[in-house]
mmCIF file of C-alpha atoms and ligand atoms in Angstrom:
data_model
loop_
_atom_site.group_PDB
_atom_site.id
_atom_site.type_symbol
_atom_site.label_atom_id
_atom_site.label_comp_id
_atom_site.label_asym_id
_atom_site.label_seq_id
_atom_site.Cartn_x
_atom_site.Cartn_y
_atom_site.Cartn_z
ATOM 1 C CA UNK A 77 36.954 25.551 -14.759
ATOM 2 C CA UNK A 78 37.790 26.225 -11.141
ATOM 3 C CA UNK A 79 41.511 25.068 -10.400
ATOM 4 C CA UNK A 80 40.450 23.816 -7.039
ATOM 5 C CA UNK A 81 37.411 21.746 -8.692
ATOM 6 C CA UNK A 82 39.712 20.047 -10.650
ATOM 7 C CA UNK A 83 41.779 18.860 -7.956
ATOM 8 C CA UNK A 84 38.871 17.575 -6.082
ATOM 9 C CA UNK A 85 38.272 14.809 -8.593
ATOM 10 C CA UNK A 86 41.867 14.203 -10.072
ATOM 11 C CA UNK A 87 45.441 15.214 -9.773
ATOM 12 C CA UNK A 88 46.453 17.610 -12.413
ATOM 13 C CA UNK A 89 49.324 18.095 -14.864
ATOM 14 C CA UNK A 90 50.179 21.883 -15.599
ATOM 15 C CA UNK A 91 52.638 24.338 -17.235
ATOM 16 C CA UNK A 92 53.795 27.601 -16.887
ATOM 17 C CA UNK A 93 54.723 30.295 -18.814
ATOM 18 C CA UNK A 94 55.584 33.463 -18.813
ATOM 19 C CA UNK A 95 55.051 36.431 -21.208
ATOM 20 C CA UNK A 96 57.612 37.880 -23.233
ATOM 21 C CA UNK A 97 60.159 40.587 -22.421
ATOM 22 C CA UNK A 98 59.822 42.073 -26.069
ATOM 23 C CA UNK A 99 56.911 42.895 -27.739
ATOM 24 C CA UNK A 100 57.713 42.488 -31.584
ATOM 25 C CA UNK A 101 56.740 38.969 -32.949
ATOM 26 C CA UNK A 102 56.993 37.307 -29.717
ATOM 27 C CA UNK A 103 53.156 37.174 -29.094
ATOM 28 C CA UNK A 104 53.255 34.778 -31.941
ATOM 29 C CA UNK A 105 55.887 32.586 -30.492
ATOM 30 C CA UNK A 106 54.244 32.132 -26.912
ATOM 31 C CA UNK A 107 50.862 31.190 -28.490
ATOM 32 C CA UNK A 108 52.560 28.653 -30.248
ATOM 33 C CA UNK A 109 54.458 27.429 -27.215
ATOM 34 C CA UNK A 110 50.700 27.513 -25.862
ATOM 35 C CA UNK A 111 49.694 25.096 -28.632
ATOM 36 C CA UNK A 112 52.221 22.808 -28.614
ATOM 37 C CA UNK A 113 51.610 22.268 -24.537
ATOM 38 C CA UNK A 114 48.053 21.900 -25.822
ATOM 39 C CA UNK A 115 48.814 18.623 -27.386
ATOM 40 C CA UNK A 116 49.777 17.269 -23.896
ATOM 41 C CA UNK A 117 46.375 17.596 -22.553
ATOM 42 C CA UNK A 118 47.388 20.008 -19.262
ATOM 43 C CA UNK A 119 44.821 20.522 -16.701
ATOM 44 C CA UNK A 120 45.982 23.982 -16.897
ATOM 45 C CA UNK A 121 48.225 26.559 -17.672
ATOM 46 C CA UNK A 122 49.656 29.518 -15.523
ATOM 47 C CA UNK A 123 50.735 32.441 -17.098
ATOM 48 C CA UNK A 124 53.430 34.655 -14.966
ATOM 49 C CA UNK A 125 53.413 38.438 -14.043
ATOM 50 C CA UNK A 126 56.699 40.804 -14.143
ATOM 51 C CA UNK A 127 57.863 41.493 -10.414
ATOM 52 C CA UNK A 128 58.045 44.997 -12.269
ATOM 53 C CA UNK A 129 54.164 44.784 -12.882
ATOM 54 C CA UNK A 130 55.026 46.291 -16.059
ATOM 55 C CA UNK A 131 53.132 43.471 -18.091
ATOM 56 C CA UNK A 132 49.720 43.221 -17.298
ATOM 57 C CA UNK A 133 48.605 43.843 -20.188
ATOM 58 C CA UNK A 134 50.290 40.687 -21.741
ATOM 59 C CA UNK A 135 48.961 38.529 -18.856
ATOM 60 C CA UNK A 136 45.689 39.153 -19.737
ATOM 61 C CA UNK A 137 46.493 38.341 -23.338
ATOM 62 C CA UNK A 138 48.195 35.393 -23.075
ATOM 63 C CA UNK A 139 45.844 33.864 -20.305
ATOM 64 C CA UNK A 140 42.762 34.972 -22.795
ATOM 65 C CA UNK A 141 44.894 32.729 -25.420
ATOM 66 C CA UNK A 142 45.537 30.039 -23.299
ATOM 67 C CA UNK A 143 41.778 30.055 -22.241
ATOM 68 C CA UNK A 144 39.711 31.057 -24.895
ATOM 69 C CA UNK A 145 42.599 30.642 -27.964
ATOM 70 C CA UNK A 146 43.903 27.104 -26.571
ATOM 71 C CA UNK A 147 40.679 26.136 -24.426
ATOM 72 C CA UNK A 148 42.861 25.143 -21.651
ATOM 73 C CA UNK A 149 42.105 26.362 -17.431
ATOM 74 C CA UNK A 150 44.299 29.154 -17.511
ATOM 75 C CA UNK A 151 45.780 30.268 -14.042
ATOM 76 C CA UNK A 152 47.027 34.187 -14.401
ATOM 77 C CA UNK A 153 49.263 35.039 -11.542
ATOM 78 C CA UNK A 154 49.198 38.244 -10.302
ATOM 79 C CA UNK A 155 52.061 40.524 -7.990
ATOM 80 C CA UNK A 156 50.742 42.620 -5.629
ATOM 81 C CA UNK A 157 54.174 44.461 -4.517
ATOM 82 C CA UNK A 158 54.469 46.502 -7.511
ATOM 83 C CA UNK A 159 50.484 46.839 -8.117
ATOM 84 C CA UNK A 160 48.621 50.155 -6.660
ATOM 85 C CA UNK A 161 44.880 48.858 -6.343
ATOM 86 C CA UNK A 162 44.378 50.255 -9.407
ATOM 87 C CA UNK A 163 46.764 48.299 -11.409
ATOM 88 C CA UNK A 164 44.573 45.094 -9.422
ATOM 89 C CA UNK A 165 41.689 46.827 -10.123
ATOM 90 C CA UNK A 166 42.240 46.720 -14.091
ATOM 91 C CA UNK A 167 43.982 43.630 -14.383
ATOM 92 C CA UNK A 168 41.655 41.604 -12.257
ATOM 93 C CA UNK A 169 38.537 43.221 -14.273
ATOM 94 C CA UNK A 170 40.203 42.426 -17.796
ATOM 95 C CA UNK A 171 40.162 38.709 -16.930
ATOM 96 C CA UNK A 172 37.183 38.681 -15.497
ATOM 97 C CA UNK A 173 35.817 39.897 -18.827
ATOM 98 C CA UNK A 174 37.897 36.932 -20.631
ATOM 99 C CA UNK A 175 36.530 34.721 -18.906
ATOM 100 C CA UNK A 176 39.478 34.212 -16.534
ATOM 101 C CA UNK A 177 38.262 32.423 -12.727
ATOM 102 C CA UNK A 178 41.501 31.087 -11.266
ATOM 103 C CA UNK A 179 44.596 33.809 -10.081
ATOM 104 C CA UNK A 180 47.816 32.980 -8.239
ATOM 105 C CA UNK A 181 48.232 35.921 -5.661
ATOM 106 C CA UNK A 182 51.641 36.633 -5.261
ATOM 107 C CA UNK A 183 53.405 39.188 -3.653
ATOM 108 C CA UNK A 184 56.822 39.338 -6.555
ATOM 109 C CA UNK A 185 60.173 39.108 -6.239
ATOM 110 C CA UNK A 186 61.746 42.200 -4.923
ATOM 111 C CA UNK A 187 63.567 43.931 -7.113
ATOM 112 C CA UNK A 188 67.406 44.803 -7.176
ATOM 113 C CA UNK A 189 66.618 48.623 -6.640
ATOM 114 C CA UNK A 190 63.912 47.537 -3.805
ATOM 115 C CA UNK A 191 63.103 50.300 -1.695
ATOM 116 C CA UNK A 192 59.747 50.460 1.126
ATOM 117 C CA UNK A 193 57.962 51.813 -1.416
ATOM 118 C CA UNK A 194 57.699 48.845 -3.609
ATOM 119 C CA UNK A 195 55.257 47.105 -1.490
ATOM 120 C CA UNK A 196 53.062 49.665 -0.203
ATOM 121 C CA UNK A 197 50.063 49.214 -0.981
ATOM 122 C CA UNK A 198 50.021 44.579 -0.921
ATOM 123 C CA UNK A 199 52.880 44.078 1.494
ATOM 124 C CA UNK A 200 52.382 40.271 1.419
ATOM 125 C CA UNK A 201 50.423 37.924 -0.857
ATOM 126 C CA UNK A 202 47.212 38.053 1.753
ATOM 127 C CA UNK A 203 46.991 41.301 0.942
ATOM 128 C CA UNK A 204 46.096 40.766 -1.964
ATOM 129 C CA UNK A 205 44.520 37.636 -1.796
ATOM 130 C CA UNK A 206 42.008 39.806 0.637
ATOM 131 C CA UNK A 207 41.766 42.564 -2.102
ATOM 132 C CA UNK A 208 40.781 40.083 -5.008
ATOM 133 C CA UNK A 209 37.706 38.314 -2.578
ATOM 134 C CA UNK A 210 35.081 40.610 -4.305
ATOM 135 C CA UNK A 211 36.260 39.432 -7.815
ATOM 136 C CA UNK A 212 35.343 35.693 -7.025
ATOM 137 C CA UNK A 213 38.390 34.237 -9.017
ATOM 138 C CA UNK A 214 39.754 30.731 -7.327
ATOM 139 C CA UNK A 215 42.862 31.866 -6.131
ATOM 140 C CA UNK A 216 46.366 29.769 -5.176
ATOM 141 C CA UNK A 217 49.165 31.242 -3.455
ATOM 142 C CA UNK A 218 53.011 29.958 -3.413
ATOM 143 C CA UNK A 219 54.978 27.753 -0.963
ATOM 144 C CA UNK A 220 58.545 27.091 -0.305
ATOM 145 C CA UNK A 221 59.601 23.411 0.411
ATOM 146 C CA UNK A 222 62.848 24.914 2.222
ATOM 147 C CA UNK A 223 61.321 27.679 3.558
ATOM 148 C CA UNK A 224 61.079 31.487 2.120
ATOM 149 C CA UNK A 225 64.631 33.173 1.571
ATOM 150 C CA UNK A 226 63.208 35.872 3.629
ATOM 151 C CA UNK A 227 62.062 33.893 6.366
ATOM 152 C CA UNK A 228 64.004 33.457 9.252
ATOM 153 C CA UNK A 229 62.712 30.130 10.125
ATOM 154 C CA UNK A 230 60.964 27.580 8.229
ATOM 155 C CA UNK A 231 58.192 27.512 10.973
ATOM 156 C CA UNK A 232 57.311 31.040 10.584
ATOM 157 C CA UNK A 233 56.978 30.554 6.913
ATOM 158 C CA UNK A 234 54.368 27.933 7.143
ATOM 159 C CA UNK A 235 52.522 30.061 9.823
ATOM 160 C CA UNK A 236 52.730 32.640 6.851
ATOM 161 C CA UNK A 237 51.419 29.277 4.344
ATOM 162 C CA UNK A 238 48.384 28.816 6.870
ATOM 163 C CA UNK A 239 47.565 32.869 6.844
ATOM 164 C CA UNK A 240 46.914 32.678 3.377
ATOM 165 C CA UNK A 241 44.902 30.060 2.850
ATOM 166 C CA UNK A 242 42.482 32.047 5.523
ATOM 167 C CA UNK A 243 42.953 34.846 3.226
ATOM 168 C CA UNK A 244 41.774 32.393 0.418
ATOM 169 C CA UNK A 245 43.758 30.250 -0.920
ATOM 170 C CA UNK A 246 42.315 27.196 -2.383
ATOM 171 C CA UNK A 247 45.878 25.317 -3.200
ATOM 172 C CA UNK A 248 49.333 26.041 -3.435
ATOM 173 C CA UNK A 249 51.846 25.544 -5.996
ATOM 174 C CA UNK A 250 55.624 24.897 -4.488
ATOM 175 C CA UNK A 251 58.714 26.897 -5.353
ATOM 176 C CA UNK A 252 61.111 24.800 -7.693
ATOM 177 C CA UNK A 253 62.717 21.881 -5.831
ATOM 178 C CA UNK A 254 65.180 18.874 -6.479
ATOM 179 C CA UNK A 255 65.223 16.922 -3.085
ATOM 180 C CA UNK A 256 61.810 15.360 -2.842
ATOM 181 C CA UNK A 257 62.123 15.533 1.043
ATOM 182 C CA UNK A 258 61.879 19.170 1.640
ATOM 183 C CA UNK A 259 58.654 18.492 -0.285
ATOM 184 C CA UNK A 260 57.125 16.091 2.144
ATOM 185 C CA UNK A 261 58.566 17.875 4.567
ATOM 186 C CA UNK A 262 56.294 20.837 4.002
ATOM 187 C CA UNK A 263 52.929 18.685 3.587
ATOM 188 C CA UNK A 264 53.472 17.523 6.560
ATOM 189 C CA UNK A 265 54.336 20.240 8.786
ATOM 190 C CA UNK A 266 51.473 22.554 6.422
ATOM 191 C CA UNK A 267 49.370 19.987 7.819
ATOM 192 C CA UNK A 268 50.151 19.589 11.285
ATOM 193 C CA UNK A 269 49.341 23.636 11.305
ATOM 194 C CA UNK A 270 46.056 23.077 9.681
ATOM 195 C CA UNK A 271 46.300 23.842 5.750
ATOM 196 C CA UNK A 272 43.838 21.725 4.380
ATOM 197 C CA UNK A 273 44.189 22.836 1.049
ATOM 198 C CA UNK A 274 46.421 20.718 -1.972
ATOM 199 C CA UNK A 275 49.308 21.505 -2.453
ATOM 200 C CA UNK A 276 50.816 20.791 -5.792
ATOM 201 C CA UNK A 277 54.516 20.034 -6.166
ATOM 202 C CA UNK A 278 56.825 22.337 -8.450
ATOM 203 C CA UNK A 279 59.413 20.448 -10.625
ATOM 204 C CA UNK A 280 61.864 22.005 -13.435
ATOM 205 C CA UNK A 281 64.366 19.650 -15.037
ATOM 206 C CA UNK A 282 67.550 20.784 -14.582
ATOM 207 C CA UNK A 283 69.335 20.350 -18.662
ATOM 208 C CA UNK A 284 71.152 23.566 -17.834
ATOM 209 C CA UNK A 285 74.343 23.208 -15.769
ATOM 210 C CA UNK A 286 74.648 26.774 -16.176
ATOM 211 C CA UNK A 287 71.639 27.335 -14.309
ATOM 212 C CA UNK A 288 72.393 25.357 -11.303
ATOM 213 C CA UNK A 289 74.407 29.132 -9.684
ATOM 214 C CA UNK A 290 70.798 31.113 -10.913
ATOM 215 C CA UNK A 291 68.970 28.592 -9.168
ATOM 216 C CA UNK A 292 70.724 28.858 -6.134
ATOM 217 C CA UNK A 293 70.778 32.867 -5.880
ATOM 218 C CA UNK A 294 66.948 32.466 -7.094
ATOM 219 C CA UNK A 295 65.387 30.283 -4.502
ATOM 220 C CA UNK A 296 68.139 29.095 -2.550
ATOM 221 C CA UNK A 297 66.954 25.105 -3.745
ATOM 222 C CA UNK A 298 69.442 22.733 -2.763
ATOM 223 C CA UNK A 299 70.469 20.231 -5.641
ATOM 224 C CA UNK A 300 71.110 16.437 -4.139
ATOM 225 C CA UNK A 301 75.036 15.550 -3.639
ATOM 226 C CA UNK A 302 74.141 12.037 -6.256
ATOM 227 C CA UNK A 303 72.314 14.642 -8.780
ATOM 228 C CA UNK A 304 74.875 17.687 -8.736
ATOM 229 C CA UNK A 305 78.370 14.602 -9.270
ATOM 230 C CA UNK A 306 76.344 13.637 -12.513
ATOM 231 C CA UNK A 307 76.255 17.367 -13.684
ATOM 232 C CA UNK A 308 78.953 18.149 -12.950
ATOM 233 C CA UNK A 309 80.327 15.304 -14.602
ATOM 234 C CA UNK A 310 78.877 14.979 -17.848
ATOM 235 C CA UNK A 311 78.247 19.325 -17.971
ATOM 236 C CA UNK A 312 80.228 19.560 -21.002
ATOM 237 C CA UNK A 313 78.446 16.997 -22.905
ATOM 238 C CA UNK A 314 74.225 19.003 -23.225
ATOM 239 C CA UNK A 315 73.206 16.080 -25.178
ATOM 240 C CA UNK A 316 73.923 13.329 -21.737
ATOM 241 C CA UNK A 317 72.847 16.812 -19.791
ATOM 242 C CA UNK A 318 69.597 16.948 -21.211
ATOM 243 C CA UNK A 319 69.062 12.948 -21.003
ATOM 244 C CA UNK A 320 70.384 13.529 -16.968
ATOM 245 C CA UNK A 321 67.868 16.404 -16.145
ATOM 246 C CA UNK A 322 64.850 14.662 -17.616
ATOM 247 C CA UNK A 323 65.282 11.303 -16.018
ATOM 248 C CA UNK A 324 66.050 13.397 -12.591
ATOM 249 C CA UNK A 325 62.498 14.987 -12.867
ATOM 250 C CA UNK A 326 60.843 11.964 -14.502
ATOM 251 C CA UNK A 327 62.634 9.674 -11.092
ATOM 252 C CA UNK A 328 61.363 12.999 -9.054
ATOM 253 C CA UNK A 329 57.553 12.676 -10.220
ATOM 254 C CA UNK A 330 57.110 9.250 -10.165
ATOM 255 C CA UNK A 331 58.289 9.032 -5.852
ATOM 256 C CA UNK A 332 55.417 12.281 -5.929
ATOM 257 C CA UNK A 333 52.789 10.598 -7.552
ATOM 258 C CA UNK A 334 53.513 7.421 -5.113
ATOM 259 C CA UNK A 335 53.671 9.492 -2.377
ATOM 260 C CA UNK A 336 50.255 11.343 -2.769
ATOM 261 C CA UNK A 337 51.432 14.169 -4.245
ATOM 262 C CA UNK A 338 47.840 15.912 -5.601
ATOM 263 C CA UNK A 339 49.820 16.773 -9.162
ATOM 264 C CA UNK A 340 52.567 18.176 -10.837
ATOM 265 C CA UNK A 341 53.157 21.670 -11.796
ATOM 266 C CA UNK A 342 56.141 21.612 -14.418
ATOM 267 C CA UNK A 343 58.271 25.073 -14.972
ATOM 268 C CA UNK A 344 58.976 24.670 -18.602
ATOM 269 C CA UNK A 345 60.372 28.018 -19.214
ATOM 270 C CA UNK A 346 58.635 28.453 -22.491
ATOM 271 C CA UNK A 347 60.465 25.266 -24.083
ATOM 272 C CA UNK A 348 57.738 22.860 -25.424
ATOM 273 C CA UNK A 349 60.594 20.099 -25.639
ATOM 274 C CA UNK A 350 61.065 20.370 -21.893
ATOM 275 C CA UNK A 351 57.312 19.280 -21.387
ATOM 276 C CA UNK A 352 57.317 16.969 -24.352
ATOM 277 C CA UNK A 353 60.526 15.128 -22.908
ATOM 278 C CA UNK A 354 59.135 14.900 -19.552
ATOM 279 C CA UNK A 355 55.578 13.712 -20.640
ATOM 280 C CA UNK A 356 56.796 11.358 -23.234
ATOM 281 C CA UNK A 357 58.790 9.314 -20.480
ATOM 282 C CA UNK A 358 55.631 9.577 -18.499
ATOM 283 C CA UNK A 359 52.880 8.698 -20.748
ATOM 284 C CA UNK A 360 51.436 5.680 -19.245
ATOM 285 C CA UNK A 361 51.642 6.948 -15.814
ATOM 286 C CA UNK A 362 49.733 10.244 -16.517
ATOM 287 C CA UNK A 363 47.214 8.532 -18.263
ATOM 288 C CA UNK A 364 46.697 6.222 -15.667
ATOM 289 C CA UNK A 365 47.148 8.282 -12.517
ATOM 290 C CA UNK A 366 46.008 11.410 -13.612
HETATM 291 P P1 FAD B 61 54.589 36.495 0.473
HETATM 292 O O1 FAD B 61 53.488 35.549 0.698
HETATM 293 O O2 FAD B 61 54.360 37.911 0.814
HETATM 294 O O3 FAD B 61 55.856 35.939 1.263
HETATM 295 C C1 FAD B 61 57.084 36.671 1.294
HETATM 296 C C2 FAD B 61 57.671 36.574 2.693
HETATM 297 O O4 FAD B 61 56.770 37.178 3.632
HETATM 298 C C3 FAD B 61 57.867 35.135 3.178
HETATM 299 O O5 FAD B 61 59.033 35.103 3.911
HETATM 300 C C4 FAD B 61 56.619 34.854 4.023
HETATM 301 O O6 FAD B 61 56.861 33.906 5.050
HETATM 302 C C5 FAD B 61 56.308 36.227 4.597
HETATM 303 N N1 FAD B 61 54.860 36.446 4.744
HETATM 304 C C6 FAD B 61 53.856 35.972 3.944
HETATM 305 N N2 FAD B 61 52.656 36.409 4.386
HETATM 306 C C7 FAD B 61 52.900 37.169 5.469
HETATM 307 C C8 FAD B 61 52.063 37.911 6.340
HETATM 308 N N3 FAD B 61 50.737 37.958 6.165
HETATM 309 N N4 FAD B 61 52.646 38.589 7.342
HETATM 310 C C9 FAD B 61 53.981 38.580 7.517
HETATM 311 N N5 FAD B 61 54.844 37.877 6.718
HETATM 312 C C10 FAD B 61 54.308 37.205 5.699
HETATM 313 N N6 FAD B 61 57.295 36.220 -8.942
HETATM 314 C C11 FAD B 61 56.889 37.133 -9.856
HETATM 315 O O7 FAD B 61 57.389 38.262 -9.857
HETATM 316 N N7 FAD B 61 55.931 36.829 -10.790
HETATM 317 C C12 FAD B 61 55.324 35.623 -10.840
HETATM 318 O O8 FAD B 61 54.459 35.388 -11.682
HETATM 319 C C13 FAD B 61 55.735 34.625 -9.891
HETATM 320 N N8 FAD B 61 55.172 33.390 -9.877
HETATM 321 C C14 FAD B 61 55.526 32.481 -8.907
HETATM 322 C C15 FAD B 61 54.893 31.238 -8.875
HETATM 323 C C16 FAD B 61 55.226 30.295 -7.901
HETATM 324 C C17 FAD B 61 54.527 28.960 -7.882
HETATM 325 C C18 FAD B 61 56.232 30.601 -6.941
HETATM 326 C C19 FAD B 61 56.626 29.602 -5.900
HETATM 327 C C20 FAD B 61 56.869 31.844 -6.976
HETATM 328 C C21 FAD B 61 56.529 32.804 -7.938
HETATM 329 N N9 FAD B 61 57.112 34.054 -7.981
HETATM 330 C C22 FAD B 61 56.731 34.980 -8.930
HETATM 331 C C23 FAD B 61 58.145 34.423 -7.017
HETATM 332 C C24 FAD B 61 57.526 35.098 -5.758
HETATM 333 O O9 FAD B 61 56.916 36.317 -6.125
HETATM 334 C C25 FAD B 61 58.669 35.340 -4.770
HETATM 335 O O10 FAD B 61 59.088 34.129 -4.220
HETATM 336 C C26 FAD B 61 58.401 36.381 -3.692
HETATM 337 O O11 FAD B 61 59.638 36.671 -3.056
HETATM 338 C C27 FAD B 61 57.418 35.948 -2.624
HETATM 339 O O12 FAD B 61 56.146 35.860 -3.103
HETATM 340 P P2 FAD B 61 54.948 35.331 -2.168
HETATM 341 O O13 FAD B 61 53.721 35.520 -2.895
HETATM 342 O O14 FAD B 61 55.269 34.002 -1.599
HETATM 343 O O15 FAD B 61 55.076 36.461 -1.020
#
């Protein structure tokens, strides 16, 4: 079912997941991550691409399993900055032939050996949101609550937001944040320039303190000064970690939901136990608000 159907008549829960770096037995292991998020009753699933574009292939199989395998919406992103048209051309036609009918248009991360090259042919996300139109799939595109770490203002990045949804987008997912702000922030300023389209809030508990440097570097997301003195308190102890970083993202959803937010996208990083943590505490609300 088309992603942007859904979200016309409720507001979703979704997961994503991305495909594995090795080949060897860990097909297996995804589709069983796959059906244990199953149990949870998602709206849908997104499956990522490599910013190397080097696993297309394994998109198409894991968003077949998650679609056909799982029967669960699957959302297949796809990079256009390492992708000639004929990479697009393939991939796009392979899940068309699954069954596929909702793709996340992104342009990738760019890699550490980046040269001019790498985005040649889809130098931005409309690119290839503009390619894909013939192909009918519902596509989304990404947003960054505090702005693009390429972006020199936050300003021109939502000009950028409003550019693709003319290029097609029928609803965003948001980068990772922990302040809730920078969130509403970006709803409302989208807005002001137009985007009509929903735009679903991205949310990954933080059990990691490890990860809070990677996070930074990643996306540049700023971690709240109340949030980052419990980390750093209780860091050494993963079992008051784990308890921290759920409640964070449970405390995050639940001002979303109250404040309109259209759904909640949640970056599980292949670890059922993340989602089953997170929708355990949240049960009753799901059921009744979703
Ligand atoms: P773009 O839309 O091209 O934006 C990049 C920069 O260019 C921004 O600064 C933007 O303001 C500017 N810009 C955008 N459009 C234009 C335009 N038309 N003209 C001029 N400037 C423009 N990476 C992966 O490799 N694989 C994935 O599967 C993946 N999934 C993701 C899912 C989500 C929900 C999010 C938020 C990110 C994901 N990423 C993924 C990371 C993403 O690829 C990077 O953040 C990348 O740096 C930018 O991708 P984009 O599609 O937003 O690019």
């Amino acid at each position: 079912m088309r992603i942007d159907e859904i979200l016309s008549r409720k507001r979703t829960l979704s997961f994503e997941v991305f495909p594995p770096k090795k080949q060897e037995g860990e097909k297996e292991k995804i589709f069983a991550v796959i059906d244990e998020l199953k149990s949870l009753s998602p709206d849908f699933i997104s499956v990522t691409y490599g910013a190397g574009g080097s696993n297309s292939r394994n998109v198409v199989e894991i968003a077949d399993y998650i679609q056909n395998g799982a029967g669960i919406n699957a959302l297949a992103h796809i990079t256009g900055g390492p992708s000639s048209p004929q990479d697009v051309d393939a991939v796009a036609t392979q899940l068309k032939e699954k069954g596929i009918e909702n793709v996340l248009c992104l342009r990738g991360d760019k890699p550490v050996d980046y040269t001019e090259d790498y985005c040649k042919y889809f130098a931005h996300a409309t690119d290839l949101a503009a390619y894909l139109a013939p192909y009918g799939f519902t596509l989304g595109a990404a947003c960054y609550p505090e702005g693009h770490v390429e972006c020199e203002t936050l300003y021109a990045d939502l000009v950028n937001m409003k550019k693709k949804e003319e290029s097609g987008a029928k609803f965003f997912i948001t980068q990772l944040f922990y302040d809730n702000s920078y969130y509403y922030r970006l709803v409302n300023e989208a807005r002001r320039l137009g985007v009509t389209a929903p735009i679903i809030p991205g949310i990954m508990p933080l059990v990691n303190p490890k990860n809070i440097r990677r996070i930074k570097e990643m996306c540049g997301s700023a971690i709240p000064l109340e949030f980052r003195n419990m980390i750093e308190i209780y860091a050494s102890r993963p079992a008051v970690m784990e308890e921290i970083g759920y409640n964070y993202a449970v405390y995050q959803i639940i001002d979303l939901i109250a404040k309109g937010a259209p759904g909640v996208h949640l970056y599980v990083m292949n670890n059922p136990r993340t989602a089953k943590a997170i929708c355990s505490r949240l049960e009753r609300v799901f059921h009744e608000l979703f």
